[in-house]
């Protein structure tokens, strides 16, 4: 529920808002023409260069925090987010170099608005989110950055290793299930009252429990499917 703006990025990464170039859904938040030009340079480079060529890939890694990008796509793919890539996109960089860790003028991707994921509307635990599932038909295999980067063997190896690491740790069911249970215990009553007030007057705790179980089942099955 955070408002994704310059102040949010500045507080999170200890960068002055005046030194932040934030792109949200392909619009420059600052409104500066120079900030838009900086983003278009990244986009045009990805469109017009073959990342199978080592020099092009290396230059892209000078423009982008590649670890940020990899984590972003790992998350979108694992969560089977059906509303991503050409919608709900955001990335940011420092406008000029500074002394801070994140003031290196490299673009970093931001994950937000993942409410259409985790089997919330239909069972997508067995969805091959590399090539299908997006509402707008743009999946990672055709999306600008990921599809081009996938032509580079160094990127593919780095992506596979990071995905494996996340599956064994952050994305593991053993880690996630207690978090789901904690949220269920904390929010069942207010969520049920909210649904009753704004949508379904006779909505029950049992119905909410079934909804939570759907999400729990997604994470229980997802790791084994996506790793194969």
PDB file of C-alpha atoms in Angstrom:
ATOM      1  CA  UNK A   1       0.000   0.000   0.000  1.00  0.00           C
ATOM      2  CA  UNK A   2       3.023   2.326  -0.112  1.00  0.00           C
ATOM      3  CA  UNK A   3       2.763   5.188  -2.574  1.00  0.00           C
ATOM      4  CA  UNK A   4       5.526   4.628  -5.107  1.00  0.00           C
ATOM      5  CA  UNK A   5       7.034   8.098  -5.533  1.00  0.00           C
ATOM      6  CA  UNK A   6      10.336   9.950  -5.201  1.00  0.00           C
ATOM      7  CA  UNK A   7      10.017  10.248  -1.418  1.00  0.00           C
ATOM      8  CA  UNK A   8       9.436   6.519  -1.023  1.00  0.00           C
ATOM      9  CA  UNK A   9      12.536   5.671  -3.068  1.00  0.00           C
ATOM     10  CA  UNK A  10      14.579   8.318  -1.283  1.00  0.00           C
ATOM     11  CA  UNK A  11      13.675   7.006   2.174  1.00  0.00           C
ATOM     12  CA  UNK A  12      14.187   3.375   1.191  1.00  0.00           C
ATOM     13  CA  UNK A  13      17.601   3.842  -0.443  1.00  0.00           C
ATOM     14  CA  UNK A  14      18.888   6.963   1.334  1.00  0.00           C
ATOM     15  CA  UNK A  15      19.015   9.070  -1.814  1.00  0.00           C
ATOM     16  CA  UNK A  16      17.821  12.663  -2.105  1.00  0.00           C
ATOM     17  CA  UNK A  17      14.520  12.797  -4.029  1.00  0.00           C
ATOM     18  CA  UNK A  18      16.043  15.493  -6.237  1.00  0.00           C
ATOM     19  CA  UNK A  19      18.624  12.928  -7.398  1.00  0.00           C
ATOM     20  CA  UNK A  20      16.098  10.240  -8.345  1.00  0.00           C
ATOM     21  CA  UNK A  21      14.881   9.378 -11.820  1.00  0.00           C
ATOM     22  CA  UNK A  22      11.806   7.191 -11.322  1.00  0.00           C
ATOM     23  CA  UNK A  23       9.919   5.595 -14.212  1.00  0.00           C
ATOM     24  CA  UNK A  24       6.472   4.209 -13.449  1.00  0.00           C
ATOM     25  CA  UNK A  25       4.442   2.598 -16.224  1.00  0.00           C
ATOM     26  CA  UNK A  26       6.765   4.238 -18.761  1.00  0.00           C
ATOM     27  CA  UNK A  27       6.116   7.742 -17.454  1.00  0.00           C
ATOM     28  CA  UNK A  28       8.801   9.892 -15.839  1.00  0.00           C
ATOM     29  CA  UNK A  29       7.621  10.784 -12.339  1.00  0.00           C
ATOM     30  CA  UNK A  30       9.791  13.909 -12.122  1.00  0.00           C
ATOM     31  CA  UNK A  31       8.496  15.229 -15.452  1.00  0.00           C
ATOM     32  CA  UNK A  32      12.024  16.258 -16.472  1.00  0.00           C
ATOM     33  CA  UNK A  33      12.865  15.902 -20.158  1.00  0.00           C
ATOM     34  CA  UNK A  34      16.432  14.863 -19.288  1.00  0.00           C
ATOM     35  CA  UNK A  35      15.132  12.043 -17.075  1.00  0.00           C
ATOM     36  CA  UNK A  36      12.992  10.787 -19.930  1.00  0.00           C
ATOM     37  CA  UNK A  37      16.008  10.865 -22.247  1.00  0.00           C
ATOM     38  CA  UNK A  38      18.015   8.781 -19.769  1.00  0.00           C
ATOM     39  CA  UNK A  39      15.330   6.112 -19.720  1.00  0.00           C
ATOM     40  CA  UNK A  40      14.921   6.088 -23.508  1.00  0.00           C
ATOM     41  CA  UNK A  41      18.661   5.476 -23.837  1.00  0.00           C
ATOM     42  CA  UNK A  42      18.226   2.247 -21.871  1.00  0.00           C
ATOM     43  CA  UNK A  43      15.181   1.155 -23.840  1.00  0.00           C
ATOM     44  CA  UNK A  44      16.712   1.920 -27.222  1.00  0.00           C
ATOM     45  CA  UNK A  45      19.919   0.107 -26.338  1.00  0.00           C
ATOM     46  CA  UNK A  46      17.942  -3.019 -25.450  1.00  0.00           C
ATOM     47  CA  UNK A  47      15.912  -2.780 -28.654  1.00  0.00           C
ATOM     48  CA  UNK A  48      18.827  -2.248 -31.006  1.00  0.00           C
ATOM     49  CA  UNK A  49      21.597  -4.484 -29.673  1.00  0.00           C
ATOM     50  CA  UNK A  50      22.086  -8.232 -29.536  1.00  0.00           C
ATOM     51  CA  UNK A  51      22.940  -9.276 -25.982  1.00  0.00           C
ATOM     52  CA  UNK A  52      24.420 -12.520 -27.241  1.00  0.00           C
ATOM     53  CA  UNK A  53      27.380 -10.270 -28.066  1.00  0.00           C
ATOM     54  CA  UNK A  54      29.440 -10.097 -24.874  1.00  0.00           C
ATOM     55  CA  UNK A  55      30.322  -6.419 -25.275  1.00  0.00           C
ATOM     56  CA  UNK A  56      26.652  -5.421 -25.550  1.00  0.00           C
ATOM     57  CA  UNK A  57      25.723  -7.451 -22.482  1.00  0.00           C
ATOM     58  CA  UNK A  58      28.591  -5.951 -20.499  1.00  0.00           C
ATOM     59  CA  UNK A  59      27.511  -2.444 -21.464  1.00  0.00           C
ATOM     60  CA  UNK A  60      23.930  -3.198 -20.417  1.00  0.00           C
ATOM     61  CA  UNK A  61      25.256  -4.351 -17.031  1.00  0.00           C
ATOM     62  CA  UNK A  62      26.957  -0.970 -16.708  1.00  0.00           C
ATOM     63  CA  UNK A  63      23.555   0.679 -17.197  1.00  0.00           C
ATOM     64  CA  UNK A  64      21.486  -1.668 -15.006  1.00  0.00           C
ATOM     65  CA  UNK A  65      21.951  -3.360 -11.631  1.00  0.00           C
ATOM     66  CA  UNK A  66      21.705  -6.831 -13.133  1.00  0.00           C
ATOM     67  CA  UNK A  67      21.086  -8.484  -9.748  1.00  0.00           C
ATOM     68  CA  UNK A  68      18.066  -6.214  -9.251  1.00  0.00           C
ATOM     69  CA  UNK A  69      16.754  -7.171 -12.680  1.00  0.00           C
ATOM     70  CA  UNK A  70      17.248 -10.891 -12.057  1.00  0.00           C
ATOM     71  CA  UNK A  71      15.459 -10.779  -8.703  1.00  0.00           C
ATOM     72  CA  UNK A  72      12.612  -8.859 -10.347  1.00  0.00           C
ATOM     73  CA  UNK A  73      12.032 -11.462 -13.060  1.00  0.00           C
ATOM     74  CA  UNK A  74      12.491 -14.385 -10.677  1.00  0.00           C
ATOM     75  CA  UNK A  75       9.727 -12.952  -8.504  1.00  0.00           C
ATOM     76  CA  UNK A  76       7.338 -12.117 -11.351  1.00  0.00           C
ATOM     77  CA  UNK A  77       7.776 -15.559 -12.886  1.00  0.00           C
ATOM     78  CA  UNK A  78       7.546 -17.478  -9.612  1.00  0.00           C
ATOM     79  CA  UNK A  79       4.448 -15.604  -8.418  1.00  0.00           C
ATOM     80  CA  UNK A  80       2.836 -16.117 -11.856  1.00  0.00           C
ATOM     81  CA  UNK A  81       1.896 -12.450 -11.917  1.00  0.00           C
ATOM     82  CA  UNK A  82      -0.530 -12.041 -14.798  1.00  0.00           C
ATOM     83  CA  UNK A  83      -0.442  -8.234 -14.781  1.00  0.00           C
ATOM     84  CA  UNK A  84       3.202  -7.369 -15.376  1.00  0.00           C
ATOM     85  CA  UNK A  85       5.891  -6.359 -17.909  1.00  0.00           C
ATOM     86  CA  UNK A  86       3.903  -3.822 -19.926  1.00  0.00           C
ATOM     87  CA  UNK A  87       1.830  -2.754 -16.930  1.00  0.00           C
ATOM     88  CA  UNK A  88       2.745  -2.171 -13.291  1.00  0.00           C
ATOM     89  CA  UNK A  89       6.364  -1.562 -14.239  1.00  0.00           C
ATOM     90  CA  UNK A  90       8.783   0.651 -12.359  1.00  0.00           C
ATOM     91  CA  UNK A  91      12.507   1.253 -12.258  1.00  0.00           C
ATOM     92  CA  UNK A  92      14.719   3.998 -10.917  1.00  0.00           C
ATOM     93  CA  UNK A  93      18.273   5.320 -10.864  1.00  0.00           C
ATOM     94  CA  UNK A  94      20.221   8.184  -9.401  1.00  0.00           C
ATOM     95  CA  UNK A  95      20.315  11.079 -11.831  1.00  0.00           C
ATOM     96  CA  UNK A  96      23.959  11.872 -11.027  1.00  0.00           C
ATOM     97  CA  UNK A  97      26.650   9.946  -9.205  1.00  0.00           C
ATOM     98  CA  UNK A  98      26.971  10.407  -5.464  1.00  0.00           C
ATOM     99  CA  UNK A  99      28.670   8.850  -2.475  1.00  0.00           C
ATOM    100  CA  UNK A 100      25.832   6.552  -1.458  1.00  0.00           C
ATOM    101  CA  UNK A 101      25.625   2.840  -2.237  1.00  0.00           C
ATOM    102  CA  UNK A 102      22.729   3.363  -4.625  1.00  0.00           C
ATOM    103  CA  UNK A 103      23.949   6.561  -6.260  1.00  0.00           C
ATOM    104  CA  UNK A 104      25.811   4.757  -9.033  1.00  0.00           C
ATOM    105  CA  UNK A 105      23.450   5.808 -11.860  1.00  0.00           C
ATOM    106  CA  UNK A 106      22.374   2.196 -12.478  1.00  0.00           C
ATOM    107  CA  UNK A 107      18.746   1.378 -13.144  1.00  0.00           C
ATOM    108  CA  UNK A 108      17.048  -0.832 -10.539  1.00  0.00           C
ATOM    109  CA  UNK A 109      13.737  -2.614 -11.002  1.00  0.00           C
ATOM    110  CA  UNK A 110      10.866  -2.300  -8.522  1.00  0.00           C
ATOM    111  CA  UNK A 111       8.322  -5.041  -7.859  1.00  0.00           C
ATOM    112  CA  UNK A 112       4.842  -3.720  -7.048  1.00  0.00           C
ATOM    113  CA  UNK A 113       1.147  -4.446  -7.567  1.00  0.00           C
ATOM    114  CA  UNK A 114       1.266  -8.243  -7.567  1.00  0.00           C
ATOM    115  CA  UNK A 115      -2.366  -8.768  -6.566  1.00  0.00           C
ATOM    116  CA  UNK A 116      -3.143 -10.771  -9.727  1.00  0.00           C
ATOM    117  CA  UNK A 117      -0.842 -13.653  -8.817  1.00  0.00           C
ATOM    118  CA  UNK A 118      -0.506 -16.693  -6.525  1.00  0.00           C
ATOM    119  CA  UNK A 119      -3.691 -18.406  -7.885  1.00  0.00           C
ATOM    120  CA  UNK A 120      -5.886 -15.595  -6.562  1.00  0.00           C
ATOM    121  CA  UNK A 121      -8.207 -15.754  -9.619  1.00  0.00           C
ATOM    122  CA  UNK A 122      -7.471 -19.218 -11.027  1.00  0.00           C
ATOM    123  CA  UNK A 123      -5.114 -22.095 -10.288  1.00  0.00           C
ATOM    124  CA  UNK A 124      -1.775 -21.072 -11.783  1.00  0.00           C
ATOM    125  CA  UNK A 125       0.612 -23.150  -9.675  1.00  0.00           C
ATOM    126  CA  UNK A 126       1.418 -25.166 -12.806  1.00  0.00           C
ATOM    127  CA  UNK A 127       1.594 -22.175 -15.137  1.00  0.00           C
ATOM    128  CA  UNK A 128       4.728 -21.877 -17.302  1.00  0.00           C
ATOM    129  CA  UNK A 129       5.095 -18.162 -16.614  1.00  0.00           C
ATOM    130  CA  UNK A 130       8.140 -17.893 -18.836  1.00  0.00           C
ATOM    131  CA  UNK A 131       5.924 -18.131 -21.908  1.00  0.00           C
ATOM    132  CA  UNK A 132       2.254 -17.781 -20.866  1.00  0.00           C
ATOM    133  CA  UNK A 133      -0.202 -16.396 -18.372  1.00  0.00           C
ATOM    134  CA  UNK A 134       0.032 -12.626 -18.798  1.00  0.00           C
ATOM    135  CA  UNK A 135      -3.337 -10.956 -19.389  1.00  0.00           C
ATOM    136  CA  UNK A 136      -1.855  -8.736 -22.109  1.00  0.00           C
ATOM    137  CA  UNK A 137       0.060 -11.480 -23.899  1.00  0.00           C
ATOM    138  CA  UNK A 138       3.530 -10.158 -23.100  1.00  0.00           C
ATOM    139  CA  UNK A 139       5.461 -12.856 -21.251  1.00  0.00           C
ATOM    140  CA  UNK A 140       9.184 -12.980 -20.403  1.00  0.00           C
ATOM    141  CA  UNK A 141      10.030 -14.830 -23.614  1.00  0.00           C
ATOM    142  CA  UNK A 142       8.819 -11.814 -25.629  1.00  0.00           C
ATOM    143  CA  UNK A 143       9.333  -8.971 -23.154  1.00  0.00           C
ATOM    144  CA  UNK A 144      12.021  -6.479 -24.213  1.00  0.00           C
ATOM    145  CA  UNK A 145      14.692  -6.907 -21.563  1.00  0.00           C
ATOM    146  CA  UNK A 146      14.346 -10.539 -20.523  1.00  0.00           C
ATOM    147  CA  UNK A 147      13.961 -11.977 -24.017  1.00  0.00           C
ATOM    148  CA  UNK A 148      17.084 -10.185 -25.230  1.00  0.00           C
ATOM    149  CA  UNK A 149      19.113 -11.009 -22.131  1.00  0.00           C
ATOM    150  CA  UNK A 150      18.187 -14.681 -22.470  1.00  0.00           C
ATOM    151  CA  UNK A 151      20.354 -14.824 -25.589  1.00  0.00           C
ATOM    152  CA  UNK A 152      23.435 -14.342 -23.415  1.00  0.00           C
ATOM    153  CA  UNK A 153      24.884 -17.522 -21.816  1.00  0.00           C
ATOM    154  CA  UNK A 154      26.381 -15.624 -18.866  1.00  0.00           C
ATOM    155  CA  UNK A 155      22.990 -14.117 -18.038  1.00  0.00           C
ATOM    156  CA  UNK A 156      21.217 -17.467 -18.373  1.00  0.00           C
ATOM    157  CA  UNK A 157      23.645 -19.134 -15.988  1.00  0.00           C
ATOM    158  CA  UNK A 158      23.398 -16.282 -13.508  1.00  0.00           C
ATOM    159  CA  UNK A 159      19.605 -16.285 -13.696  1.00  0.00           C
ATOM    160  CA  UNK A 160      19.345 -20.058 -13.182  1.00  0.00           C
ATOM    161  CA  UNK A 161      21.660 -19.968 -10.186  1.00  0.00           C
ATOM    162  CA  UNK A 162      19.797 -17.107  -8.529  1.00  0.00           C
ATOM    163  CA  UNK A 163      16.417 -18.732  -9.184  1.00  0.00           C
ATOM    164  CA  UNK A 164      17.684 -21.971  -7.641  1.00  0.00           C
ATOM    165  CA  UNK A 165      18.920 -20.052  -4.601  1.00  0.00           C
ATOM    166  CA  UNK A 166      15.576 -18.296  -4.154  1.00  0.00           C
ATOM    167  CA  UNK A 167      13.634 -21.551  -4.543  1.00  0.00           C
ATOM    168  CA  UNK A 168      15.686 -23.152  -1.789  1.00  0.00           C
ATOM    169  CA  UNK A 169      15.457 -20.163   0.551  1.00  0.00           C
ATOM    170  CA  UNK A 170      13.201 -17.092   0.177  1.00  0.00           C
ATOM    171  CA  UNK A 171      10.609 -18.845  -2.014  1.00  0.00           C
ATOM    172  CA  UNK A 172      10.622 -22.185  -0.183  1.00  0.00           C
ATOM    173  CA  UNK A 173       7.293 -23.416   1.176  1.00  0.00           C
ATOM    174  CA  UNK A 174       8.929 -24.115   4.540  1.00  0.00           C
ATOM    175  CA  UNK A 175       9.702 -20.402   4.872  1.00  0.00           C
ATOM    176  CA  UNK A 176       6.515 -19.040   3.315  1.00  0.00           C
ATOM    177  CA  UNK A 177       3.854 -21.196   5.005  1.00  0.00           C
ATOM    178  CA  UNK A 178       4.410 -19.804   8.538  1.00  0.00           C
ATOM    179  CA  UNK A 179       4.223 -16.271   7.109  1.00  0.00           C
ATOM    180  CA  UNK A 180       0.886 -17.044   5.427  1.00  0.00           C
ATOM    181  CA  UNK A 181      -0.419 -18.487   8.690  1.00  0.00           C
ATOM    182  CA  UNK A 182       0.746 -15.434  10.622  1.00  0.00           C
ATOM    183  CA  UNK A 183      -1.056 -13.101   8.215  1.00  0.00           C
ATOM    184  CA  UNK A 184      -4.159 -15.295   8.298  1.00  0.00           C
ATOM    185  CA  UNK A 185      -4.284 -15.185  12.099  1.00  0.00           C
ATOM    186  CA  UNK A 186      -3.753 -11.431  12.134  1.00  0.00           C
ATOM    187  CA  UNK A 187      -6.090 -10.331   9.343  1.00  0.00           C
ATOM    188  CA  UNK A 188      -8.970 -12.836   9.138  1.00  0.00           C
ATOM    189  CA  UNK A 189     -11.433 -10.804  11.199  1.00  0.00           C
ATOM    190  CA  UNK A 190     -10.740  -7.383   9.610  1.00  0.00           C
ATOM    191  CA  UNK A 191     -10.666  -8.899   6.116  1.00  0.00           C
ATOM    192  CA  UNK A 192     -13.976 -10.687   6.626  1.00  0.00           C
ATOM    193  CA  UNK A 193     -15.567  -7.480   7.919  1.00  0.00           C
ATOM    194  CA  UNK A 194     -14.149  -5.555   4.961  1.00  0.00           C
ATOM    195  CA  UNK A 195     -15.569  -8.002   2.406  1.00  0.00           C
ATOM    196  CA  UNK A 196     -18.919  -7.988   4.202  1.00  0.00           C
ATOM    197  CA  UNK A 197     -19.007  -4.195   4.176  1.00  0.00           C
ATOM    198  CA  UNK A 198     -17.889  -3.584   0.601  1.00  0.00           C
ATOM    199  CA  UNK A 199     -18.930  -6.640  -1.371  1.00  0.00           C
ATOM    200  CA  UNK A 200     -20.507  -9.775   0.094  1.00  0.00           C
ATOM    201  CA  UNK A 201     -22.676  -9.174   3.188  1.00  0.00           C
ATOM    202  CA  UNK A 202     -22.790 -12.862   4.183  1.00  0.00           C
ATOM    203  CA  UNK A 203     -19.068 -13.533   3.575  1.00  0.00           C
ATOM    204  CA  UNK A 204     -17.779 -15.881   6.289  1.00  0.00           C
ATOM    205  CA  UNK A 205     -14.554 -16.788   8.062  1.00  0.00           C
ATOM    206  CA  UNK A 206     -14.809 -20.207   6.415  1.00  0.00           C
ATOM    207  CA  UNK A 207     -14.864 -18.666   2.955  1.00  0.00           C
ATOM    208  CA  UNK A 208     -11.883 -16.504   3.795  1.00  0.00           C
ATOM    209  CA  UNK A 209     -10.074 -19.587   5.112  1.00  0.00           C
ATOM    210  CA  UNK A 210     -10.653 -21.338   1.803  1.00  0.00           C
ATOM    211  CA  UNK A 211      -9.246 -18.327  -0.057  1.00  0.00           C
ATOM    212  CA  UNK A 212      -6.137 -18.364   2.102  1.00  0.00           C
ATOM    213  CA  UNK A 213      -5.782 -22.101   1.510  1.00  0.00           C
ATOM    214  CA  UNK A 214      -5.763 -21.430  -2.238  1.00  0.00           C
ATOM    215  CA  UNK A 215      -2.755 -19.183  -1.799  1.00  0.00           C
ATOM    216  CA  UNK A 216      -1.129 -21.696   0.557  1.00  0.00           C
ATOM    217  CA  UNK A 217      -1.612 -24.473  -2.028  1.00  0.00           C
ATOM    218  CA  UNK A 218      -0.042 -22.305  -4.720  1.00  0.00           C
ATOM    219  CA  UNK A 219       3.186 -21.917  -2.768  1.00  0.00           C
ATOM    220  CA  UNK A 220       3.177 -25.574  -1.712  1.00  0.00           C
ATOM    221  CA  UNK A 221       3.115 -26.724  -5.362  1.00  0.00           C
ATOM    222  CA  UNK A 222       4.833 -23.873  -7.185  1.00  0.00           C
ATOM    223  CA  UNK A 223       8.470 -24.521  -6.311  1.00  0.00           C
ATOM    224  CA  UNK A 224       8.566 -28.084  -7.616  1.00  0.00           C
ATOM    225  CA  UNK A 225       6.761 -27.158 -10.827  1.00  0.00           C
ATOM    226  CA  UNK A 226       8.752 -24.070 -11.759  1.00  0.00           C
ATOM    227  CA  UNK A 227      12.104 -25.702 -10.988  1.00  0.00           C
ATOM    228  CA  UNK A 228      11.448 -28.395 -13.573  1.00  0.00           C
TER     229      UNK A 228
END
